[in-house]
Amino acid sequence: MARFASTGPSQRQLRVSEQVRHAVSQVLQRGDVRDSTLENAVIAISEVRMSPDLKIATCFVSPIGAIDSEGVIGALNKNSKFIRGRAATYLKQMKYMPEFRFRIDTSFDNYAKIDALLRKPEVTRDLEGEDEDDGGDPNPGDVPGHDGND
């Protein structure tokens, strides 16, 4: 019997990535990292993706209120070993402590682009036109043999 190829992360990867996200959030929230770039920025960790062997954790962060988001990412990557050491106290159940890599989260930018596209007049006109074309039974195909007239 052939095994199907995995299309996404395993349940274990998802569980560990959520635990790592909480641990890194705790370390950053406590203010243990002494860096002038990080002291003035609020950092939201939106997602953590674990490698299949659970040895690399890629943290996607959104610096809130920071002028230089690339500088914040650079400071996080520079202090990643220190953050890893502090997060180890929250992740005692892990056999190996993963290496942390920090990346900027661009998903909110993508959502904003999609929202802007959906709000264009051409698109809203097309979406409004779909509702007017129905005209017949409000639940077509709901009941076999029912034509909507009682």
mmCIF file of C-alpha atoms in Angstrom:
data_model
loop_
_atom_site.group_PDB
_atom_site.id
_atom_site.type_symbol
_atom_site.label_atom_id
_atom_site.label_comp_id
_atom_site.label_asym_id
_atom_site.label_seq_id
_atom_site.Cartn_x
_atom_site.Cartn_y
_atom_site.Cartn_z
ATOM 1 C CA MET A 1 0.000 0.000 0.000
ATOM 2 C CA ALA A 2 1.445 3.363 -1.052
ATOM 3 C CA ARG A 3 1.802 6.159 1.453
ATOM 4 C CA PHE A 4 0.454 9.537 0.514
ATOM 5 C CA ALA A 5 2.846 12.457 0.441
ATOM 6 C CA SER A 6 2.311 14.949 3.225
ATOM 7 C CA THR A 7 0.821 18.191 1.976
ATOM 8 C CA GLY A 8 1.439 20.260 5.092
ATOM 9 C CA PRO A 9 2.963 20.256 8.531
ATOM 10 C CA SER A 10 2.279 17.320 10.810
ATOM 11 C CA GLN A 11 0.237 17.592 13.988
ATOM 12 C CA ARG A 12 3.455 17.396 15.975
ATOM 13 C CA GLN A 13 4.993 20.282 14.036
ATOM 14 C CA LEU A 14 1.863 22.374 14.586
ATOM 15 C CA ARG A 15 1.764 21.617 18.307
ATOM 16 C CA VAL A 16 5.462 22.369 18.827
ATOM 17 C CA SER A 17 5.300 25.539 16.724
ATOM 18 C CA GLU A 18 2.493 26.877 18.911
ATOM 19 C CA GLN A 19 4.483 26.088 22.071
ATOM 20 C CA VAL A 20 7.538 27.835 20.610
ATOM 21 C CA ARG A 21 5.416 30.866 19.671
ATOM 22 C CA HIS A 22 4.192 31.167 23.251
ATOM 23 C CA ALA A 23 7.705 30.742 24.664
ATOM 24 C CA VAL A 24 9.268 33.387 22.400
ATOM 25 C CA SER A 25 6.355 35.737 23.140
ATOM 26 C CA GLN A 26 6.974 35.308 26.878
ATOM 27 C CA VAL A 27 10.677 36.079 26.495
ATOM 28 C CA LEU A 28 10.008 39.211 24.443
ATOM 29 C CA GLN A 29 7.148 40.319 26.689
ATOM 30 C CA ARG A 30 9.278 40.098 29.832
ATOM 31 C CA GLY A 31 11.850 42.424 28.266
ATOM 32 C CA ASP A 32 14.809 40.144 28.941
ATOM 33 C CA VAL A 33 16.461 41.113 25.659
ATOM 34 C CA ARG A 34 18.526 44.257 26.169
ATOM 35 C CA ASP A 35 18.682 45.890 22.760
ATOM 36 C CA SER A 36 17.875 49.545 22.068
ATOM 37 C CA THR A 37 16.048 48.633 18.847
ATOM 38 C CA LEU A 38 13.812 46.109 20.579
ATOM 39 C CA GLU A 39 13.082 48.181 23.701
ATOM 40 C CA ASN A 40 10.976 50.723 21.787
ATOM 41 C CA ALA A 41 9.076 48.266 19.584
ATOM 42 C CA VAL A 42 6.064 46.113 20.285
ATOM 43 C CA ILE A 43 6.552 42.808 18.514
ATOM 44 C CA ALA A 44 3.700 40.486 17.563
ATOM 45 C CA ILE A 45 4.619 36.914 16.668
ATOM 46 C CA SER A 46 1.935 35.827 14.245
ATOM 47 C CA GLU A 47 3.246 32.387 13.307
ATOM 48 C CA VAL A 48 6.060 29.939 13.914
ATOM 49 C CA ARG A 49 6.895 27.235 11.381
ATOM 50 C CA MET A 50 8.936 24.264 12.489
ATOM 51 C CA SER A 51 11.193 22.241 10.222
ATOM 52 C CA PRO A 52 10.238 18.554 9.867
ATOM 53 C CA ASP A 53 13.029 17.521 12.266
ATOM 54 C CA LEU A 54 11.951 20.247 14.780
ATOM 55 C CA LYS A 55 15.443 21.742 14.890
ATOM 56 C CA ILE A 56 14.694 25.067 13.158
ATOM 57 C CA ALA A 57 11.895 27.424 14.165
ATOM 58 C CA THR A 58 11.127 30.239 11.734
ATOM 59 C CA CYS A 59 9.258 32.980 13.611
ATOM 60 C CA PHE A 60 7.176 35.409 11.552
ATOM 61 C CA VAL A 61 6.953 38.709 13.410
ATOM 62 C CA SER A 62 5.186 42.019 12.902
ATOM 63 C CA PRO A 63 6.896 44.965 14.575
ATOM 64 C CA ILE A 64 4.175 47.356 15.733
ATOM 65 C CA GLY A 65 5.133 50.985 16.123
ATOM 66 C CA ALA A 66 8.656 50.476 14.812
ATOM 67 C CA ILE A 67 9.977 52.805 12.147
ATOM 68 C CA ASP A 68 12.644 50.380 10.916
ATOM 69 C CA SER A 69 11.127 46.890 10.764
ATOM 70 C CA GLU A 70 14.218 45.465 9.050
ATOM 71 C CA GLY A 71 16.288 46.771 11.963
ATOM 72 C CA VAL A 72 13.981 44.979 14.415
ATOM 73 C CA ILE A 73 14.350 41.719 12.457
ATOM 74 C CA GLY A 74 18.132 42.182 12.417
ATOM 75 C CA ALA A 75 18.185 42.779 16.176
ATOM 76 C CA LEU A 76 16.050 39.688 16.802
ATOM 77 C CA ASN A 77 18.318 37.531 14.631
ATOM 78 C CA LYS A 78 21.392 38.983 16.363
ATOM 79 C CA ASN A 79 19.935 38.063 19.777
ATOM 80 C CA SER A 80 18.429 34.740 18.659
ATOM 81 C CA LYS A 81 20.828 32.616 20.748
ATOM 82 C CA PHE A 82 19.994 34.598 23.874
ATOM 83 C CA ILE A 83 16.252 34.289 23.132
ATOM 84 C CA ARG A 84 16.765 30.569 22.538
ATOM 85 C CA GLY A 85 18.405 30.196 25.954
ATOM 86 C CA ARG A 86 15.623 32.085 27.731
ATOM 87 C CA ALA A 87 12.902 30.168 25.860
ATOM 88 C CA ALA A 88 14.460 26.877 26.966
ATOM 89 C CA THR A 89 12.926 27.323 30.423
ATOM 90 C CA TYR A 90 9.455 27.309 28.820
ATOM 91 C CA LEU A 91 10.243 24.352 26.515
ATOM 92 C CA LYS A 92 11.734 21.821 28.930
ATOM 93 C CA GLN A 93 9.797 18.942 27.350
ATOM 94 C CA MET A 94 11.708 19.223 24.058
ATOM 95 C CA LYS A 95 14.629 16.908 23.390
ATOM 96 C CA TYR A 96 16.447 19.492 21.244
ATOM 97 C CA MET A 97 16.063 23.239 21.505
ATOM 98 C CA PRO A 98 15.353 24.610 18.016
ATOM 99 C CA GLU A 99 17.404 27.323 16.376
ATOM 100 C CA PHE A 100 15.337 30.507 16.014
ATOM 101 C CA ARG A 101 15.164 32.462 12.776
ATOM 102 C CA PHE A 102 13.121 35.628 12.557
ATOM 103 C CA ARG A 103 11.397 36.859 9.399
ATOM 104 C CA ILE A 104 9.073 39.772 8.699
ATOM 105 C CA ASP A 105 5.422 38.750 8.391
ATOM 106 C CA THR A 106 3.992 40.042 5.125
ATOM 107 C CA SER A 107 0.618 38.289 5.364
ATOM 108 C CA PHE A 108 -1.099 41.456 6.627
ATOM 109 C CA ASP A 109 0.160 43.319 3.560
ATOM 110 C CA ASN A 110 -1.289 40.593 1.339
ATOM 111 C CA TYR A 111 -4.636 40.836 3.136
ATOM 112 C CA ALA A 112 -4.655 44.600 2.617
ATOM 113 C CA LYS A 113 -3.997 44.160 -1.123
ATOM 114 C CA ILE A 114 -6.847 41.660 -1.458
ATOM 115 C CA ASP A 115 -9.169 43.950 0.499
ATOM 116 C CA ALA A 116 -8.261 46.887 -1.749
ATOM 117 C CA LEU A 117 -8.979 44.771 -4.833
ATOM 118 C CA LEU A 118 -12.374 43.701 -3.486
ATOM 119 C CA ARG A 119 -13.311 47.323 -2.773
ATOM 120 C CA LYS A 120 -12.648 48.501 -6.340
ATOM 121 C CA PRO A 121 -15.791 49.806 -8.054
ATOM 122 C CA GLU A 122 -15.498 47.277 -10.893
ATOM 123 C CA VAL A 123 -15.433 44.333 -8.508
ATOM 124 C CA THR A 124 -18.223 45.606 -6.254
ATOM 125 C CA ARG A 125 -20.380 46.199 -9.349
ATOM 126 C CA ASP A 126 -19.793 42.613 -10.471
ATOM 127 C CA LEU A 127 -20.539 41.232 -7.020
ATOM 128 C CA GLU A 128 -23.782 43.221 -6.744
ATOM 129 C CA GLY A 129 -24.865 42.004 -10.193
ATOM 130 C CA GLU A 130 -24.752 38.353 -9.094
ATOM 131 C CA ASP A 131 -27.516 38.841 -6.506
ATOM 132 C CA GLU A 132 -29.923 40.435 -8.999
ATOM 133 C CA ASP A 133 -29.668 37.633 -11.593
ATOM 134 C CA ASP A 134 -31.151 34.892 -9.364
ATOM 135 C CA GLY A 135 -34.790 36.005 -9.409
ATOM 136 C CA GLY A 136 -36.285 32.494 -9.019
ATOM 137 C CA ASP A 137 -36.418 30.087 -6.151
ATOM 138 C CA PRO A 138 -34.336 31.323 -3.195
ATOM 139 C CA ASN A 139 -33.251 27.730 -2.521
ATOM 140 C CA PRO A 140 -32.818 26.138 -5.963
ATOM 141 C CA GLY A 141 -32.270 22.399 -5.800
ATOM 142 C CA ASP A 142 -33.132 22.354 -2.116
ATOM 143 C CA VAL A 143 -36.087 19.981 -2.504
ATOM 144 C CA PRO A 144 -36.376 17.771 -5.635
ATOM 145 C CA GLY A 145 -39.470 18.574 -7.652
ATOM 146 C CA HIS A 146 -40.069 21.833 -5.830
ATOM 147 C CA ASP A 147 -40.352 24.810 -8.144
ATOM 148 C CA GLY A 148 -40.746 27.504 -5.498
ATOM 149 C CA ASN A 149 -44.472 28.069 -6.113
ATOM 150 C CA ASP A 150 -46.877 26.929 -3.391
#
